[in-house]
Structures are given as structure tokens and as C-alpha cells.
Coordinates of C-alpha atoms in Angstrom, one line a residue:
X1 CA -36.8 -50.4 43.9
X2 CA -35.4 -47.6 41.8
X3 CA -36.7 -46.3 38.5
X4 CA -34.3 -46.0 35.6
X5 CA -35.0 -44.0 32.5
X6 CA -34.0 -45.9 29.3
X7 CA -33.8 -43.8 26.1
X8 CA -33.7 -45.7 22.8
X9 CA -33.1 -44.0 19.5
X10 CA -34.8 -46.1 16.9
X11 CA -34.5 -43.9 13.8
X12 CA -32.8 -40.6 13.6
X13 CA -35.3 -38.0 14.6
X14 CA -37.5 -40.5 16.5
X15 CA -36.8 -40.9 20.2
X16 CA -38.4 -43.3 22.5
X17 CA -38.1 -43.3 26.3
X18 CA -39.2 -46.0 28.7
X19 CA -39.1 -46.2 32.5
X20 CA -38.0 -49.5 33.8
X21 CA -37.8 -50.7 37.4
X22 CA -34.4 -52.0 38.6
X23 CA -34.0 -53.7 41.9
X24 CA -31.9 -51.8 44.5
X25 CA -29.7 -54.8 45.0
X26 CA -28.8 -54.9 41.4
X27 CA -27.9 -51.2 41.4
X28 CA -25.7 -51.7 44.5
X29 CA -23.9 -54.6 42.7
X30 CA -23.2 -52.3 39.7
X31 CA -21.8 -49.6 42.0
X32 CA -19.7 -52.1 43.9
X33 CA -18.3 -53.4 40.6
X34 CA -17.6 -49.9 39.4
X35 CA -15.7 -49.1 42.7
X36 CA -13.7 -52.3 42.4
X37 CA -12.8 -51.5 38.7
X38 CA -11.7 -47.9 39.8
X39 CA -9.3 -49.4 42.4
X40 CA -8.0 -51.9 39.8
X41 CA -7.5 -49.0 37.3
X42 CA -5.6 -47.0 39.9
X43 CA -3.3 -49.9 40.8
X44 CA -2.6 -50.5 37.1
X45 CA -1.9 -46.9 36.6
X46 CA 0.6 -46.8 39.5
X47 CA 2.3 -50.0 38.2
X48 CA 2.5 -48.5 34.7
X49 CA 4.2 -45.4 36.1
X50 CA 6.7 -47.5 38.0
X51 CA 7.5 -49.5 34.9
X52 CA 7.9 -46.4 32.8
X53 CA 10.3 -45.0 35.4
X54 CA 12.3 -48.2 35.4
X55 CA 12.4 -48.1 31.6
X56 CA 13.8 -44.6 31.6
X57 CA 16.4 -45.5 34.2
X58 CA 17.5 -48.5 32.1
X59 CA 17.6 -46.4 28.9
X60 CA 19.7 -43.9 30.8
X61 CA 22.1 -46.6 32.0
X62 CA 22.4 -47.9 28.4
X63 CA 23.3 -44.4 27.2
X64 CA 25.9 -44.0 30.0
X65 CA 27.5 -47.4 29.1
X66 CA 27.5 -46.4 25.4
X67 CA 29.2 -43.1 26.2
X68 CA 31.8 -44.9 28.3
X69 CA 32.5 -47.4 25.5
X70 CA 32.9 -44.5 23.0
X71 CA 35.4 -42.8 25.4
X72 CA 37.3 -46.1 25.6
X73 CA 37.3 -46.6 21.9
X74 CA 38.8 -43.1 21.3
X75 CA 41.8 -44.0 23.4
X76 CA 44.3 -46.8 23.1
X77 CA 42.6 -49.7 24.6
X78 CA 43.6 -53.3 25.2
X79 CA 41.0 -55.4 23.3
X80 CA 42.1 -58.9 23.9
X81 CA 44.8 -61.4 24.3
X82 CA 45.5 -65.1 23.8
X83 CA 47.9 -67.4 25.6
X84 CA 48.1 -70.7 23.8
X85 CA 49.9 -74.0 24.2
X86 CA 53.4 -74.5 22.9
X87 CA 52.1 -77.6 21.1
X88 CA 50.0 -75.2 18.9
X89 CA 53.2 -73.2 18.2
X90 CA 51.6 -70.1 19.7
X91 CA 52.9 -68.7 22.9
X92 CA 51.1 -65.3 23.3
X93 CA 49.2 -62.7 21.3
X94 CA 48.0 -59.2 22.3
X95 CA 45.6 -57.0 20.4
X96 CA 45.4 -53.2 20.8
X97 CA 43.0 -50.8 19.1
X98 CA 44.0 -47.3 18.3
X99 CA 41.2 -44.8 18.4
X100 CA 37.8 -45.4 16.9
X101 CA 39.1 -45.4 13.4
X102 CA 39.5 -49.2 13.0
X103 CA 43.3 -49.3 13.2
X104 CA 44.6 -52.1 15.3
X105 CA 47.9 -53.7 16.3
X106 CA 48.3 -57.4 16.7
X107 CA 51.5 -58.6 18.3
X108 CA 52.6 -62.0 19.3
X109 CA 55.5 -64.3 20.0
X110 CA 55.8 -67.5 18.1
X111 CA 59.5 -68.5 18.4
X112 CA 60.2 -65.0 17.5
X113 CA 58.3 -61.7 17.7
X114 CA 55.8 -60.8 15.0
X115 CA 53.8 -57.6 14.7
X116 CA 50.8 -57.1 12.4
X117 CA 49.1 -53.8 11.8
X118 CA 45.7 -53.9 10.3
X119 CA 42.6 -51.9 9.6
X120 CA 39.0 -53.0 10.2
X121 CA 36.0 -51.0 9.0
X122 CA 32.5 -51.6 10.2
X123 CA 30.0 -52.2 7.4

């Protein structure tokens, strides 16, 4: 058996103390629970650090992809194309974007060549 000092503050300025007897087995259970909780906290801290590191790696890869897309949009890039059926009266269409300024060129062949130049602005 161990003795435990319990201090209770009833009213500010009035202090009461009482000694109570706690069985040793109960104290050992408390200590075992505390050690188990410490291990759990350490494991959670390690997994949290791993997740934070993975998050920063993913953020860095997103930044790298965005910078690559910005470089591509500054140059002439092939954006898309369409090859349709003769029944729809469309044979082919190509779309190029010039720079990041929104200027594009749409060219196609529909029983003769047609070229459209347009401008698109992001809102």
C-alpha cells in the first residue's frame, strides 16, 4: 500500500489536504497505462512527421508541374486536335496556342482549308 496526498482547494485561501491509501496494484496499473500512452504518442508523432514530409513532397511536385505547364504555355504548344468522320463533313482540325496571352490558331480541312485565329481570356 502506498499513501497518496490529495490536496483540495475548497475556497480561495482555504486549503485542505487528505492522505488516502491507494493499493500498489492500482498504482502499477496507472503507470502501465501511462507508459502505453507514451508509446502511442511517440508512434503518432512519427506517423505525423512522415505524413507532413509526404505532404511537402506532394506540394513540391505540384509546384514543379505548374512551372512546367507555365513554360509550355509560354511557347507555341500543340493543344489539341480532332479527326472526324467524312459523314460529319469534318476531316481534321488542329489547335495551337501562342504564348500565355490567349491567342490561338484553329486550322482545319473541310473540303478546303480554313484557318481561324481567336483570342481567349481567362475570367
